[in-house]
Short mmCIF file of C-alpha atoms and ligand atoms in Angstrom, two decimals:
data_model
loop_
_atom_site.label_atom_id
_atom_site.label_comp_id
_atom_site.label_asym_id
_atom_site.label_seq_id
_atom_site.Cartn_x
_atom_site.Cartn_y
_atom_site.Cartn_z
CA MET A 811 -7.91 -14.66 -5.90
CA ASN A 812 -9.33 -12.28 -3.32
CA LEU A 813 -7.61 -8.92 -2.94
CA VAL A 814 -7.75 -6.07 -0.61
CA ILE A 815 -6.48 -2.71 -1.85
CA THR A 816 -6.36 0.40 0.20
CA GLY A 817 -6.77 3.95 -1.12
CA ALA A 818 -8.19 2.67 -4.11
CA ASN A 819 -10.15 5.67 -5.32
CA ARG A 820 -7.29 7.21 -7.34
CA GLY A 821 -3.73 6.97 -8.38
CA ILE A 822 -1.93 3.72 -8.19
CA GLY A 823 -4.53 2.12 -6.01
CA LEU A 824 -7.30 2.70 -8.70
CA GLU A 825 -5.13 1.35 -11.40
CA LEU A 826 -4.07 -1.72 -9.15
CA THR A 827 -7.86 -2.41 -8.77
CA ARG A 828 -8.64 -1.90 -12.57
CA GLN A 829 -5.99 -4.17 -13.58
CA SER A 830 -6.66 -6.82 -10.71
CA LEU A 831 -10.37 -6.83 -12.14
CA ALA A 832 -9.12 -7.43 -15.70
CA ARG A 833 -7.10 -10.30 -14.43
CA GLY A 834 -10.32 -12.04 -13.06
CA ASN A 835 -9.62 -11.32 -9.37
CA THR A 836 -12.20 -10.24 -6.85
CA VAL A 837 -11.17 -6.94 -5.26
CA HIS A 838 -12.34 -5.41 -1.99
CA ALA A 839 -11.37 -1.96 -2.62
CA GLY A 840 -11.19 0.74 0.21
CA ALA A 841 -11.75 4.50 -0.20
CA ARG A 842 -11.71 7.06 2.47
CA ASP A 843 -14.74 8.69 1.00
CA ALA A 844 -16.49 5.79 -0.87
CA ALA A 845 -19.41 8.07 -1.81
CA GLN A 846 -17.23 10.32 -3.83
CA ALA A 847 -15.13 7.51 -5.22
CA ARG A 848 -17.01 7.70 -8.81
CA GLU A 849 -14.09 6.30 -10.97
CA LEU A 850 -13.75 3.36 -8.55
CA THR A 851 -17.49 2.50 -8.56
CA GLY A 852 -17.67 2.94 -12.21
CA LEU A 853 -15.47 -0.13 -12.49
CA ALA A 854 -18.17 -2.12 -10.83
CA GLY A 855 -20.38 -2.35 -13.84
CA ALA A 856 -18.11 -4.25 -15.75
CA SER A 857 -16.71 -6.61 -13.10
CA GLY A 858 -19.52 -8.89 -12.88
CA GLY A 859 -19.91 -8.50 -9.13
CA ARG A 860 -16.29 -8.89 -8.36
CA LEU A 861 -15.52 -5.36 -7.22
CA HIS A 862 -16.70 -4.54 -3.61
CA VAL A 863 -16.15 -0.81 -2.67
CA HIS A 864 -15.83 -0.13 1.06
CA ALA A 865 -15.51 3.08 3.14
CA LEU A 866 -12.08 2.81 4.75
CA ASP A 867 -10.11 5.50 6.40
CA VAL A 868 -6.78 3.76 7.52
CA ALA A 869 -6.17 6.39 10.13
CA SER A 870 -9.24 5.48 12.03
CA ASP A 871 -9.60 2.51 14.30
CA GLU A 872 -13.33 2.59 14.01
CA SER A 873 -13.27 2.68 10.20
CA VAL A 874 -10.72 -0.30 10.04
CA ARG A 875 -12.75 -2.23 12.57
CA ALA A 876 -15.98 -1.84 10.47
CA PHE A 877 -14.11 -2.66 7.12
CA ALA A 878 -12.54 -5.98 8.79
CA ALA A 879 -15.97 -6.88 10.03
CA ALA A 880 -17.55 -6.32 6.53
CA LEU A 881 -15.12 -8.85 5.08
CA THR A 882 -16.00 -12.61 4.95
CA GLY A 883 -13.76 -15.43 3.52
CA PRO A 884 -10.20 -15.56 2.78
CA VAL A 885 -7.91 -12.73 1.61
CA ASP A 886 -5.08 -13.96 -0.72
CA LEU A 887 -3.21 -10.44 -1.16
CA LEU A 888 -3.46 -7.27 0.87
CA ILE A 889 -2.03 -4.26 -0.80
CA ASN A 890 -1.50 -1.47 1.72
CA ASN A 891 -1.37 1.33 -0.76
CA ALA A 892 -3.11 4.31 0.87
CA GLY A 893 -0.55 6.97 1.52
CA LEU A 894 -0.06 10.61 2.16
CA ARG A 895 2.72 13.13 1.42
CA THR A 896 2.46 16.73 2.52
CA ARG A 897 3.98 19.41 0.42
CA ARG A 898 6.50 21.28 2.50
CA ASP A 899 8.75 18.66 4.19
CA ASP A 900 12.34 20.17 4.59
CA ILE A 901 13.96 20.84 7.99
CA GLU A 902 12.98 24.56 8.12
CA GLY A 903 9.35 23.96 6.78
CA VAL A 904 8.23 20.61 7.90
CA SER A 905 5.12 20.89 10.11
CA LEU A 906 5.18 18.36 12.96
CA GLU A 907 1.43 17.96 12.63
CA ASP A 908 1.77 16.97 9.01
CA ALA A 909 4.64 14.54 9.83
CA LEU A 910 2.43 13.01 12.54
CA GLN A 911 -0.26 12.69 10.14
CA MET A 912 2.13 10.82 7.68
CA LEU A 913 3.09 8.34 10.39
CA GLN A 914 -0.50 7.84 11.22
CA VAL A 915 -1.46 7.06 7.60
CA ASN A 916 1.69 5.62 6.05
CA ALA A 917 3.00 3.52 8.97
CA LEU A 918 0.35 3.19 11.63
CA GLY A 919 -2.54 2.90 9.00
CA THR A 920 -0.80 -0.05 7.44
CA LEU A 921 -0.23 -1.75 10.72
CA ARG A 922 -3.81 -1.08 11.71
CA VAL A 923 -5.38 -2.61 8.57
CA THR A 924 -2.93 -5.63 8.49
CA ARG A 925 -3.60 -6.62 12.10
CA ALA A 926 -7.40 -6.28 11.49
CA LEU A 927 -7.20 -8.54 8.57
CA LEU A 928 -4.91 -11.19 9.80
CA PRO A 929 -7.63 -13.65 10.57
CA ARG A 930 -8.66 -13.39 6.85
CA LEU A 931 -5.20 -13.58 5.62
CA ARG A 932 -4.55 -16.77 7.82
CA GLU A 933 -7.37 -18.52 5.92
CA THR A 934 -4.88 -18.66 2.82
CA ARG A 935 -1.51 -20.61 3.00
CA GLY A 936 0.93 -18.35 1.49
CA ALA A 937 -1.18 -15.19 1.73
CA LYS A 938 0.75 -12.02 0.87
CA ILE A 939 0.94 -8.63 2.49
CA ALA A 940 2.56 -5.96 0.39
CA SER A 941 2.84 -2.46 1.48
CA LEU A 942 3.46 0.47 -0.78
CA SER A 943 6.85 2.05 0.41
CA SER A 944 9.28 4.43 -1.42
CA GLY A 945 12.93 4.77 -1.94
CA LEU A 946 12.50 7.69 0.24
CA GLY A 947 11.89 5.26 3.04
CA SER A 948 15.27 3.63 2.59
CA ILE A 949 18.15 4.85 5.12
CA ALA A 950 20.76 3.13 2.86
CA ASP A 951 19.76 5.17 -0.16
CA ASN A 952 19.30 8.60 1.65
CA THR A 953 22.02 10.64 -0.09
CA SER A 954 19.81 13.83 -0.48
CA GLY A 955 18.35 14.55 2.85
CA GLY A 956 15.16 16.45 3.31
CA SER A 957 11.45 14.93 3.20
CA TYR A 958 11.62 14.49 6.92
CA GLY A 959 7.93 13.45 7.63
CA TYR A 960 7.41 11.33 4.58
CA ARG A 961 10.81 9.56 4.74
CA MET A 962 10.32 8.89 8.54
CA SER A 963 6.79 7.36 7.85
CA LYS A 964 7.97 5.18 5.14
CA ALA A 965 11.04 3.85 7.19
CA ALA A 966 8.63 3.12 9.93
CA LEU A 967 6.40 1.25 7.51
CA ASN A 968 9.38 -0.68 6.22
CA MET A 969 10.25 -1.83 9.87
CA ALA A 970 6.67 -3.04 10.37
CA MET A 971 6.95 -5.04 7.21
CA ARG A 972 10.27 -6.58 8.41
CA SER A 973 8.75 -7.47 11.77
CA LEU A 974 5.60 -9.03 10.09
CA ALA A 975 7.64 -11.04 7.87
CA GLN A 976 9.47 -12.62 10.96
CA ASP A 977 6.33 -12.97 13.03
CA LEU A 978 4.49 -14.62 10.13
CA ARG A 979 6.86 -16.74 8.34
CA GLY A 980 6.12 -19.78 10.35
CA GLU A 981 2.49 -19.63 9.21
CA GLY A 982 3.57 -19.31 5.63
CA LEU A 983 2.40 -15.75 5.10
CA ILE A 984 4.56 -13.42 3.13
CA ALA A 985 5.06 -9.66 3.82
CA VAL A 986 7.11 -7.25 1.78
CA ALA A 987 7.68 -3.55 1.16
CA ILE A 988 7.43 -2.43 -2.46
CA SER A 989 8.28 0.83 -4.17
CA PRO A 990 6.05 1.69 -7.09
CA GLY A 991 8.82 3.98 -8.70
CA TRP A 992 8.21 7.65 -9.38
CA VAL A 993 4.73 7.72 -10.83
CA GLN A 994 2.52 10.08 -12.62
CA THR A 995 -0.14 10.44 -9.98
CA ASP A 996 -1.46 13.50 -7.85
CA MET A 997 1.27 12.57 -5.40
CA GLY A 998 4.02 11.94 -7.97
CA GLY A 999 3.25 14.80 -10.16
CA SER A 1000 3.10 15.23 -14.07
CA SER A 1001 6.83 15.01 -14.60
CA ALA A 1002 7.28 11.58 -12.94
CA PRO A 1003 8.75 9.19 -15.53
CA THR A 1004 6.47 6.26 -15.01
CA GLN A 1005 2.92 5.88 -16.08
CA VAL A 1006 0.65 4.63 -13.53
CA SER A 1007 -0.41 1.74 -15.78
CA GLU A 1008 3.18 0.62 -15.99
CA SER A 1009 3.76 0.80 -12.25
CA ALA A 1010 0.83 -1.10 -11.45
CA ALA A 1011 1.46 -3.84 -14.02
CA GLY A 1012 4.94 -4.17 -12.59
CA LEU A 1013 3.81 -4.15 -8.97
CA LEU A 1014 1.30 -7.18 -9.69
CA ALA A 1015 3.91 -9.01 -11.69
CA VAL A 1016 6.38 -8.86 -8.69
CA LEU A 1017 3.57 -9.79 -6.33
CA ASP A 1018 2.68 -12.76 -8.33
CA ARG A 1019 6.24 -14.22 -8.19
CA LEU A 1020 6.61 -13.79 -4.36
CA THR A 1021 7.68 -16.95 -2.47
CA LEU A 1022 8.38 -17.43 1.16
CA PRO A 1023 12.24 -16.71 1.00
CA ASP A 1024 11.21 -13.33 -0.37
CA SER A 1025 9.32 -12.40 2.65
CA GLY A 1026 11.05 -9.49 4.56
CA SER A 1027 12.44 -7.94 1.58
CA PHE A 1028 12.17 -4.46 -0.10
CA PHE A 1029 11.42 -4.66 -3.85
CA ASP A 1030 10.74 -2.05 -6.67
CA PHE A 1031 8.07 -2.45 -9.09
CA ARG A 1032 10.55 -4.06 -11.58
CA GLY A 1033 11.58 -6.72 -8.92
CA GLU A 1034 14.83 -5.20 -8.15
CA ARG A 1035 15.69 -5.57 -4.22
CA ILE A 1036 16.15 -2.06 -2.60
CA ALA A 1037 18.64 -1.68 0.24
CA TRP A 1038 16.72 -1.06 3.62
P1 NDP B 2090 -2.14 9.63 -4.62
O1 NDP B 2090 -1.92 10.79 -3.64
O2 NDP B 2090 -2.62 9.65 -5.92
O3 NDP B 2090 -3.33 8.67 -3.88
C1 NDP B 2090 -3.30 8.37 -2.46
C2 NDP B 2090 -4.39 7.52 -2.10
O4 NDP B 2090 -4.15 7.19 -0.74
C3 NDP B 2090 -5.73 8.08 -2.39
O5 NDP B 2090 -6.62 7.09 -2.63
C4 NDP B 2090 -6.06 8.74 -1.02
O6 NDP B 2090 -7.42 8.82 -0.72
C5 NDP B 2090 -5.46 7.52 -0.19
N1 NDP B 2090 -5.37 7.99 1.18
C6 NDP B 2090 -4.77 8.97 1.99
N2 NDP B 2090 -5.13 8.96 3.15
C7 NDP B 2090 -5.98 7.93 3.31
C8 NDP B 2090 -6.44 7.37 4.63
N3 NDP B 2090 -6.27 7.95 5.71
N4 NDP B 2090 -7.32 6.34 4.58
C9 NDP B 2090 -7.45 5.75 3.36
N5 NDP B 2090 -6.92 6.17 2.10
C10 NDP B 2090 -6.08 7.13 2.21
O7 NDP B 2090 -1.01 8.64 -4.34
P2 NDP B 2090 -0.28 7.48 -5.25
O8 NDP B 2090 -1.38 6.75 -5.80
O9 NDP B 2090 0.81 8.15 -6.10
O10 NDP B 2090 0.58 6.62 -4.27
C11 NDP B 2090 0.05 5.37 -3.62
C12 NDP B 2090 1.06 4.84 -2.83
O11 NDP B 2090 2.38 4.81 -3.35
C13 NDP B 2090 1.35 5.59 -1.45
O12 NDP B 2090 1.52 4.86 -0.40
C14 NDP B 2090 2.58 6.52 -1.83
O13 NDP B 2090 3.22 7.02 -0.63
C15 NDP B 2090 3.38 5.42 -2.65
N6 NDP B 2090 4.38 6.06 -3.47
C16 NDP B 2090 4.01 6.86 -4.55
C17 NDP B 2090 4.92 7.42 -5.45
C18 NDP B 2090 4.73 8.26 -6.64
O14 NDP B 2090 5.59 8.55 -7.22
N7 NDP B 2090 3.46 8.53 -6.87
C19 NDP B 2090 6.39 7.12 -5.25
C20 NDP B 2090 6.69 6.24 -3.97
C21 NDP B 2090 5.69 5.65 -3.31
P3 NDP B 2090 -8.20 10.27 -0.89
O15 NDP B 2090 -8.63 10.63 -2.27
O16 NDP B 2090 -9.35 10.10 0.16
O17 NDP B 2090 -7.12 11.38 -0.32
#
């Protein structure tokens, strides 16, 4: 299976890459600063040529265009993992520049990459597009407020996935939003209850099981449905 994983140089993206390689897959891994992505490139040695590291800034049209042009052959699974969460995001403190940047990366970045890779995804019947969302992007689940820029960006991402599911269903392509849980990464922090290995294994297991009727859904890493 050929995978594309964005934001693969650290955190959940790095672990998804590691586990996908261990499963025997070929991975095209995107990193904003590929030259600095030492842990990621360190995986290449044991991969037998199955790991391809690419420079990829999902916020840049030019970078995404160059990345898409460098890919040949079918893509079976695109994991839009790259994401950004800035620190101060409450009503008093939210910086609108930061909020715009989160929209740019989390929502528009996902749309930009997915659109650029559609020709590659269309080469596989039943190809899957999975975007890392968050419970914080659920309107139904929002009983605690706050996190303006991040919540708005993930809610926008969710809407894009829902539209993609409708638009691509007739061609047999599957599009979902998926939450990794609260995970111990730079973003999730050290008090998060879920180890990155557990989250990534759960995400990959859920993605394995997806069929066309699941398209347009929002799952967590255990396969439970999350209300939009
Ligand atoms: P990290 O902050 O640990 O890693 C984020 C990754 O995204 C890094 O590789 C970073 O690259 C990359 N990235 C950021 N901006 C860009 C960009 N413009 N172009 C390309 N790559 C970019 O986050 P996690 O691993 O924890 O999160 C992964 C995903 O899961 C995100 O979408 C996040 O929103 C989501 N998520 C995480 C949760 C958690 O508890 N950890 C909870 C819910 C959702 P660089 O090193 O260059 O900055």
